[in-house]
Amino acid sequence: MTTLSLVIPLLNEEGNLRLLHQKLTEVLSTLDCSYEIIFVNDGSADGSPQILEELFKSDPAVQVIHFQQNFGKTAGLVAGFRQSRGEIIITMDADLQDDPAEIPAMLAKLKEGYDLVAAWRYHRHDPIDKTWPSRIFNWGVSTFSGVRLHDFNCGFKVYRRAVTERIPLYSDFHRFIPVLAVGQGFRVTELPVQHHPRHAGVSKYGAGRTIRGLLDFITVLFLTTYLKHPLRLFGLAGLAMFGLGGLIELYLAVEWLQRALGLAEVEPIGTRPLFTVGILAMILGIQLFSTGLLGEMIRYFTFRPEQEYAIKKILQHDS
Ligand code: UDP
Ligand code: MG
């Protein structure tokens, strides 16, 4: 029988936990699977810890991880993934915006042959200051990463275990899980789901996440594409810059020579802006190139073969 692991990171969700647990249990008990529900209390300061202890005592399927303090949703997911034992892992927010009733449809989609199914909140019940930045975010991530999804950051996702074991998650990378999974060669798809307004409590994410999300995205793009060959990016840009600066200075050198030999009437070169531009470009070129070399060095010394590829399956004869 398949085992499902539900992983639910939460921060101050006292008004939602009992109902969430009840709804989850209703749905999960109809499935032909065994299951565990792992709540990760990300440093809640309300009544959540007590409610979780109660749920733990009353339901053997419940497990609780209490963080020492608030470490963020990504950390909560990672801790839950590590604690989980199931072949299939389901993540969900604790505020009942995601509907447990959609779990069977998400599982069915996974079984069509995918490694990760991301829920797509096609009709989002969130304030406009959240939906619009999110739309731009999704468009940007989809365009620049080449992963064609509508909704990257929905907390509701269904994974095969291999995915949760392989993708590197830190910072606030939970927003880019599909990109990281595709980067490892996993098959990722989406499924439109019902979305609800928050049942109780307040959102934990403000506008500050937009800029942090952008910086994180640049990191993720870099990690999934250029990290493997830093010099190919920085070395090329560095050479181009250095070359450009060199050409400018060469041109000025020719003029200087013409002037020195009295062959032509040209301005002295020392005070011309182009002179400074050329030197700047050359210095920038050297710096870019050295950054690439440093990148290659870091990569060389931190090289771990198992990070280089994800194996799907090995066929081998017993020796
Ligand atoms: N969350 C968490 N740690 C945090 C912030 C949020 O575990 O530091 C949880 C939160 O309790 C909820 C989920 O992450 O279960 C999504 O947060 P929220 O509903 O506030 O985000 P929104 O839906 O408003 O984007
Ligand atoms: Mg929410």
Short mmCIF file of C-alpha atoms and ligand atoms in Angstrom, two decimals:
data_model
loop_
_atom_site.label_atom_id
_atom_site.label_comp_id
_atom_site.label_asym_id
_atom_site.label_seq_id
_atom_site.Cartn_x
_atom_site.Cartn_y
_atom_site.Cartn_z
CA MET A 1 0.00 0.00 0.00
CA THR A 2 1.24 3.47 -0.84
CA THR A 3 2.12 5.72 2.06
CA LEU A 4 1.32 9.41 1.78
CA SER A 5 3.16 12.03 3.80
CA LEU A 6 1.39 15.33 4.30
CA VAL A 7 3.79 18.13 5.15
CA ILE A 8 2.25 21.30 6.53
CA PRO A 9 4.45 24.24 7.57
CA LEU A 10 2.64 26.72 9.77
CA LEU A 11 3.13 29.94 11.65
CA ASN A 12 0.43 31.21 14.01
CA GLU A 13 -2.49 29.27 12.56
CA GLU A 14 -4.43 28.48 15.76
CA GLY A 15 -7.79 29.24 14.16
CA ASN A 16 -7.25 26.75 11.32
CA LEU A 17 -5.50 23.69 12.65
CA ARG A 18 -8.41 21.68 14.06
CA LEU A 19 -10.60 22.17 11.02
CA LEU A 20 -7.66 21.47 8.69
CA HIS A 21 -6.90 18.24 10.51
CA GLN A 22 -10.55 17.22 10.40
CA LYS A 23 -10.90 17.93 6.67
CA LEU A 24 -7.62 16.16 5.88
CA THR A 25 -8.65 13.11 7.86
CA GLU A 26 -12.02 12.97 6.09
CA VAL A 27 -10.35 12.92 2.69
CA LEU A 28 -7.35 10.73 3.52
CA SER A 29 -9.41 8.03 5.19
CA THR A 30 -11.36 7.48 1.95
CA LEU A 31 -8.15 6.75 0.03
CA ASP A 32 -6.63 3.32 -0.24
CA CYS A 33 -3.38 4.53 1.30
CA SER A 34 -1.74 4.76 4.66
CA TYR A 35 -0.77 8.27 5.61
CA GLU A 36 1.06 10.52 8.05
CA ILE A 37 0.40 14.20 8.68
CA ILE A 38 3.52 16.14 9.61
CA PHE A 39 2.87 19.58 11.03
CA VAL A 40 5.92 21.82 11.17
CA ASN A 41 5.41 24.58 13.69
CA ASP A 42 7.64 27.37 12.44
CA GLY A 43 7.99 29.21 15.76
CA SER A 44 4.31 30.07 16.35
CA ALA A 45 3.62 32.48 19.21
CA ASP A 46 -0.13 31.81 19.46
CA GLY A 47 -2.05 28.74 20.60
CA SER A 48 -0.87 26.59 17.66
CA PRO A 49 1.70 24.54 19.66
CA GLN A 50 -0.91 23.44 22.22
CA ILE A 51 -3.42 22.53 19.51
CA LEU A 52 -0.75 20.49 17.72
CA GLU A 53 0.08 18.63 20.94
CA GLU A 54 -3.63 17.81 21.30
CA LEU A 55 -3.87 16.57 17.71
CA PHE A 56 -0.72 14.51 18.24
CA LYS A 57 -2.25 12.83 21.30
CA SER A 58 -5.59 12.11 19.67
CA ASP A 59 -4.39 10.92 16.24
CA PRO A 60 -1.56 8.40 15.72
CA ALA A 61 -1.15 9.63 12.13
CA VAL A 62 -0.07 13.07 13.33
CA GLN A 63 3.56 14.05 13.82
CA VAL A 64 4.70 17.45 14.98
CA ILE A 65 8.01 19.23 14.52
CA HIS A 66 8.43 22.32 16.66
CA PHE A 67 11.09 24.73 15.47
CA GLN A 68 13.08 26.60 18.07
CA GLN A 69 12.03 29.89 16.44
CA ASN A 70 10.66 31.17 13.12
CA PHE A 71 12.91 29.94 10.30
CA GLY A 72 10.58 30.46 7.32
CA LYS A 73 8.38 28.30 5.14
CA THR A 74 11.22 26.80 3.11
CA ALA A 75 12.91 25.54 6.27
CA GLY A 76 9.57 24.12 7.42
CA LEU A 77 9.20 22.19 4.17
CA VAL A 78 12.74 20.85 4.34
CA ALA A 79 12.28 19.64 7.92
CA GLY A 80 8.98 18.00 6.93
CA PHE A 81 10.53 16.32 3.88
CA ARG A 82 13.32 14.89 6.01
CA GLN A 83 10.91 13.60 8.60
CA SER A 84 8.57 12.05 6.00
CA ARG A 85 8.52 8.34 5.20
CA GLY A 86 5.97 8.15 2.37
CA GLU A 87 6.61 7.42 -1.30
CA ILE A 88 4.37 10.35 -2.14
CA ILE A 89 4.60 13.69 -0.35
CA ILE A 90 1.87 16.30 -0.31
CA THR A 91 2.51 19.84 0.89
CA MET A 92 -0.24 22.23 1.82
CA ASP A 93 -0.66 25.57 3.57
CA ALA A 94 -2.28 25.49 6.99
CA ASP A 95 -4.80 28.29 6.39
CA LEU A 96 -7.33 26.18 4.44
CA GLN A 97 -6.83 28.24 1.29
CA ASP A 98 -5.92 24.95 -0.36
CA ASP A 99 -8.75 22.46 -0.36
CA PRO A 100 -7.99 18.96 0.98
CA ALA A 101 -10.84 17.70 -1.23
CA GLU A 102 -8.53 18.22 -4.23
CA ILE A 103 -6.00 15.67 -2.98
CA PRO A 104 -7.44 12.69 -4.92
CA ALA A 105 -7.41 14.62 -8.22
CA MET A 106 -3.81 15.74 -7.59
CA LEU A 107 -2.77 12.15 -6.85
CA ALA A 108 -4.48 10.91 -10.00
CA LYS A 109 -2.56 13.50 -12.01
CA LEU A 110 0.73 12.37 -10.47
CA LYS A 111 -0.06 8.80 -11.43
CA GLU A 112 -0.40 9.82 -15.07
CA GLY A 113 3.39 9.74 -15.01
CA TYR A 114 4.62 12.92 -13.36
CA ASP A 115 7.09 13.49 -10.55
CA LEU A 116 5.60 16.74 -9.31
CA VAL A 117 2.11 18.18 -9.65
CA ALA A 118 1.72 21.85 -8.72
CA ALA A 119 -1.72 23.19 -7.92
CA TRP A 120 -2.82 26.12 -10.06
CA ARG A 121 -5.10 28.57 -8.25
CA TYR A 122 -6.84 29.70 -11.44
CA HIS A 123 -9.32 31.74 -9.45
CA ARG A 124 -7.41 33.13 -6.51
CA HIS A 125 -9.13 34.44 -3.43
CA ASP A 126 -6.48 36.84 -2.27
CA PRO A 127 -6.28 40.64 -2.06
CA ILE A 128 -5.28 42.46 -5.22
CA ASP A 129 -1.94 43.57 -3.76
CA LYS A 130 -1.11 39.89 -3.67
CA THR A 131 -2.62 38.61 -6.92
CA TRP A 132 -1.04 41.23 -9.19
CA PRO A 133 2.56 40.92 -8.00
CA SER A 134 2.01 37.19 -8.15
CA ARG A 135 0.86 37.37 -11.76
CA ILE A 136 3.97 39.31 -12.75
CA PHE A 137 6.10 36.91 -10.72
CA ASN A 138 4.62 33.87 -12.44
CA TRP A 139 5.00 35.43 -15.87
CA GLY A 140 8.63 36.33 -15.15
CA VAL A 141 9.58 32.95 -13.73
CA SER A 142 7.83 31.11 -16.54
CA THR A 143 9.45 33.26 -19.24
CA PHE A 144 12.98 33.24 -17.91
CA SER A 145 13.12 29.69 -16.62
CA GLY A 146 11.29 28.12 -19.56
CA VAL A 147 9.11 26.12 -17.15
CA ARG A 148 5.59 26.67 -18.41
CA LEU A 149 3.39 26.86 -15.32
CA HIS A 150 0.77 29.41 -14.29
CA ASP A 151 1.32 29.22 -10.55
CA PHE A 152 4.75 28.46 -9.15
CA ASN A 153 4.22 29.46 -5.56
CA CYS A 154 1.08 27.63 -4.51
CA GLY A 155 1.75 25.74 -1.27
CA PHE A 156 -0.28 22.79 -2.50
CA LYS A 157 1.90 20.31 -4.37
CA VAL A 158 2.22 16.56 -4.75
CA TYR A 159 5.69 15.03 -5.13
CA ARG A 160 7.29 11.71 -5.69
CA ARG A 161 9.82 11.10 -2.96
CA ALA A 162 12.78 11.34 -5.36
CA VAL A 163 11.95 15.02 -5.94
CA THR A 164 11.88 16.02 -2.26
CA GLU A 165 15.12 14.13 -1.71
CA ARG A 166 16.96 15.80 -4.53
CA ILE A 167 16.00 19.43 -4.85
CA PRO A 168 18.22 21.80 -2.88
CA LEU A 169 16.04 24.13 -0.80
CA TYR A 170 17.26 27.06 1.26
CA SER A 171 16.51 30.77 1.61
CA ASP A 172 12.94 31.23 0.27
CA PHE A 173 13.35 28.76 -2.57
CA HIS A 174 9.94 27.18 -1.95
CA ARG A 175 8.68 29.64 -4.57
CA PHE A 176 10.81 27.99 -7.24
CA ILE A 177 10.36 24.31 -6.47
CA PRO A 178 9.06 23.52 -9.98
CA VAL A 179 12.07 25.25 -11.57
CA LEU A 180 14.48 23.36 -9.33
CA ALA A 181 12.69 20.07 -10.07
CA VAL A 182 12.83 20.61 -13.83
CA GLY A 183 16.50 21.50 -13.40
CA GLN A 184 16.99 17.95 -12.07
CA GLY A 185 15.11 16.42 -14.99
CA PHE A 186 11.86 15.67 -13.18
CA ARG A 187 8.52 15.74 -15.00
CA VAL A 188 6.46 18.60 -13.67
CA THR A 189 2.88 19.56 -14.45
CA GLU A 190 0.02 21.57 -12.99
CA LEU A 191 -3.61 21.01 -12.17
CA PRO A 192 -6.24 23.74 -11.74
CA VAL A 193 -7.71 23.63 -8.23
CA GLN A 194 -10.26 25.43 -6.10
CA HIS A 195 -8.83 28.15 -3.90
CA HIS A 196 -10.46 29.72 -0.88
CA PRO A 197 -10.06 32.87 1.18
CA ARG A 198 -7.98 32.39 4.32
CA HIS A 199 -10.17 30.63 6.90
CA ALA A 200 -8.75 32.42 9.96
CA GLY A 201 -5.72 34.49 10.93
CA VAL A 202 -3.64 36.80 8.76
CA SER A 203 -1.24 36.35 5.86
CA LYS A 204 2.40 36.04 6.86
CA TYR A 205 3.80 37.55 3.71
CA GLY A 206 3.85 41.27 2.92
CA ALA A 207 5.09 43.32 -0.01
CA GLY A 208 8.70 42.81 1.09
CA ARG A 209 8.65 39.42 -0.53
CA THR A 210 8.58 40.87 -4.04
CA ILE A 211 12.14 42.13 -4.06
CA ARG A 212 13.40 39.14 -2.08
CA GLY A 213 11.62 36.89 -4.57
CA LEU A 214 13.38 38.62 -7.45
CA LEU A 215 16.81 38.21 -5.87
CA ASP A 216 16.06 34.57 -5.07
CA PHE A 217 14.95 34.01 -8.64
CA ILE A 218 18.21 35.34 -10.01
CA THR A 219 20.01 32.94 -7.67
CA VAL A 220 17.87 30.00 -8.79
CA LEU A 221 18.35 30.78 -12.47
CA PHE A 222 22.06 31.04 -11.88
CA LEU A 223 22.19 27.80 -9.90
CA THR A 224 20.18 25.83 -12.43
CA THR A 225 21.99 27.15 -15.49
CA TYR A 226 25.35 28.89 -15.10
CA LEU A 227 26.52 27.43 -11.80
CA LYS A 228 27.90 24.49 -13.69
CA HIS A 229 30.12 26.66 -15.91
CA PRO A 230 30.75 30.02 -14.24
CA LEU A 231 33.58 30.91 -16.59
CA ARG A 232 31.38 30.41 -19.62
CA LEU A 233 29.22 33.30 -18.47
CA PHE A 234 31.71 35.59 -16.72
CA GLY A 235 34.68 34.67 -18.89
CA LEU A 236 32.79 35.50 -22.08
CA ALA A 237 31.41 38.76 -20.72
CA GLY A 238 34.86 39.59 -19.33
CA LEU A 239 36.62 38.93 -22.61
CA ALA A 240 34.07 40.99 -24.51
CA MET A 241 34.45 43.92 -22.11
CA PHE A 242 38.23 43.72 -22.11
CA GLY A 243 38.24 43.48 -25.91
CA LEU A 244 36.00 46.51 -26.24
CA GLY A 245 38.18 48.55 -23.86
CA GLY A 246 41.29 47.37 -25.68
CA LEU A 247 39.92 48.48 -29.06
CA ILE A 248 39.00 51.90 -27.69
CA GLU A 249 42.46 52.38 -26.24
CA LEU A 250 44.08 51.15 -29.43
CA TYR A 251 42.13 53.70 -31.43
CA LEU A 252 43.21 56.44 -29.03
CA ALA A 253 46.79 55.21 -29.17
CA VAL A 254 46.77 55.59 -32.95
CA GLU A 255 45.48 59.14 -32.60
CA TRP A 256 48.12 59.89 -29.99
CA LEU A 257 50.81 58.64 -32.32
CA GLN A 258 49.47 60.71 -35.22
CA ARG A 259 49.56 63.77 -33.00
CA ALA A 260 53.01 63.00 -31.64
CA LEU A 261 54.41 62.59 -35.14
CA GLY A 262 52.58 65.68 -36.31
CA LEU A 263 50.70 63.71 -38.97
CA ALA A 264 47.22 64.95 -38.05
CA GLU A 265 45.42 67.64 -36.06
CA VAL A 266 43.78 65.72 -33.18
CA GLU A 267 42.79 66.56 -29.63
CA PRO A 268 45.10 65.34 -26.85
CA ILE A 269 43.69 62.04 -25.63
CA GLY A 270 44.28 62.34 -21.85
CA THR A 271 41.20 64.46 -21.18
CA ARG A 272 38.74 62.69 -23.47
CA PRO A 273 35.84 60.75 -21.89
CA LEU A 274 36.44 57.88 -24.30
CA PHE A 275 39.86 57.38 -22.71
CA THR A 276 38.23 56.74 -19.29
CA VAL A 277 35.51 54.58 -20.81
CA GLY A 278 38.11 52.36 -22.45
CA ILE A 279 40.09 51.93 -19.24
CA LEU A 280 36.91 51.23 -17.26
CA ALA A 281 35.84 48.58 -19.75
CA MET A 282 39.23 46.88 -19.54
CA ILE A 283 39.22 46.82 -15.72
CA LEU A 284 35.63 45.58 -15.67
CA GLY A 285 36.59 42.87 -18.13
CA ILE A 286 39.41 41.64 -15.91
CA GLN A 287 37.10 41.66 -12.90
CA LEU A 288 34.38 39.71 -14.67
CA PHE A 289 36.91 37.18 -15.87
CA SER A 290 38.36 36.75 -12.38
CA THR A 291 34.85 36.28 -10.96
CA GLY A 292 34.35 33.46 -13.43
CA LEU A 293 37.66 31.90 -12.48
CA LEU A 294 36.80 32.14 -8.79
CA GLY A 295 33.45 30.51 -9.56
CA GLU A 296 35.21 27.65 -11.31
CA MET A 297 37.56 27.30 -8.36
CA ILE A 298 34.71 27.11 -5.85
CA ARG A 299 33.03 24.56 -8.03
CA TYR A 300 36.20 22.52 -8.37
CA PHE A 301 36.75 22.32 -4.63
CA THR A 302 33.12 21.71 -3.67
CA PHE A 303 32.49 19.20 -6.44
CA ARG A 304 30.22 16.34 -5.42
CA PRO A 305 29.47 13.73 -8.09
CA GLU A 306 25.98 12.95 -6.75
CA GLN A 307 24.95 16.55 -7.33
CA GLU A 308 25.80 16.40 -10.99
CA TYR A 309 23.01 14.15 -12.17
CA ALA A 310 19.77 12.59 -11.02
CA ILE A 311 19.55 8.87 -11.78
CA LYS A 312 16.15 7.56 -12.73
CA LYS A 313 16.95 3.88 -12.51
CA ILE A 314 19.94 1.54 -12.71
CA LEU A 315 19.77 -1.88 -14.32
CA GLN A 316 22.54 -4.15 -13.11
CA HIS A 317 23.20 -7.86 -12.63
CA ASP A 318 23.98 -9.19 -9.17
CA SER A 319 27.65 -10.06 -8.99
N1 UDP B 1 4.31 30.01 7.01
C1 UDP B 1 5.34 29.42 7.74
N2 UDP B 1 6.40 30.20 8.10
C2 UDP B 1 6.49 31.52 7.79
C3 UDP B 1 5.44 32.10 7.04
C4 UDP B 1 4.37 31.32 6.66
O1 UDP B 1 5.31 28.24 8.02
O2 UDP B 1 7.48 32.17 8.16
C5 UDP B 1 3.17 29.19 6.60
C6 UDP B 1 1.81 29.76 6.95
O3 UDP B 1 1.42 29.45 8.27
C7 UDP B 1 0.93 29.09 5.93
C8 UDP B 1 1.84 29.02 4.70
O4 UDP B 1 3.17 29.13 5.20
O5 UDP B 1 0.60 27.78 6.31
C9 UDP B 1 1.54 30.13 3.70
O6 UDP B 1 1.54 31.39 4.36
P1 UDP B 1 0.41 32.48 4.12
O7 UDP B 1 -0.93 31.84 4.06
O8 UDP B 1 0.59 33.54 5.12
O9 UDP B 1 0.82 33.05 2.68
P2 UDP B 1 -0.17 33.59 1.56
O10 UDP B 1 -1.21 32.52 1.31
O11 UDP B 1 -0.79 34.82 2.13
O12 UDP B 1 0.71 33.83 0.40
MG MG B 2 -2.39 31.62 2.64
#
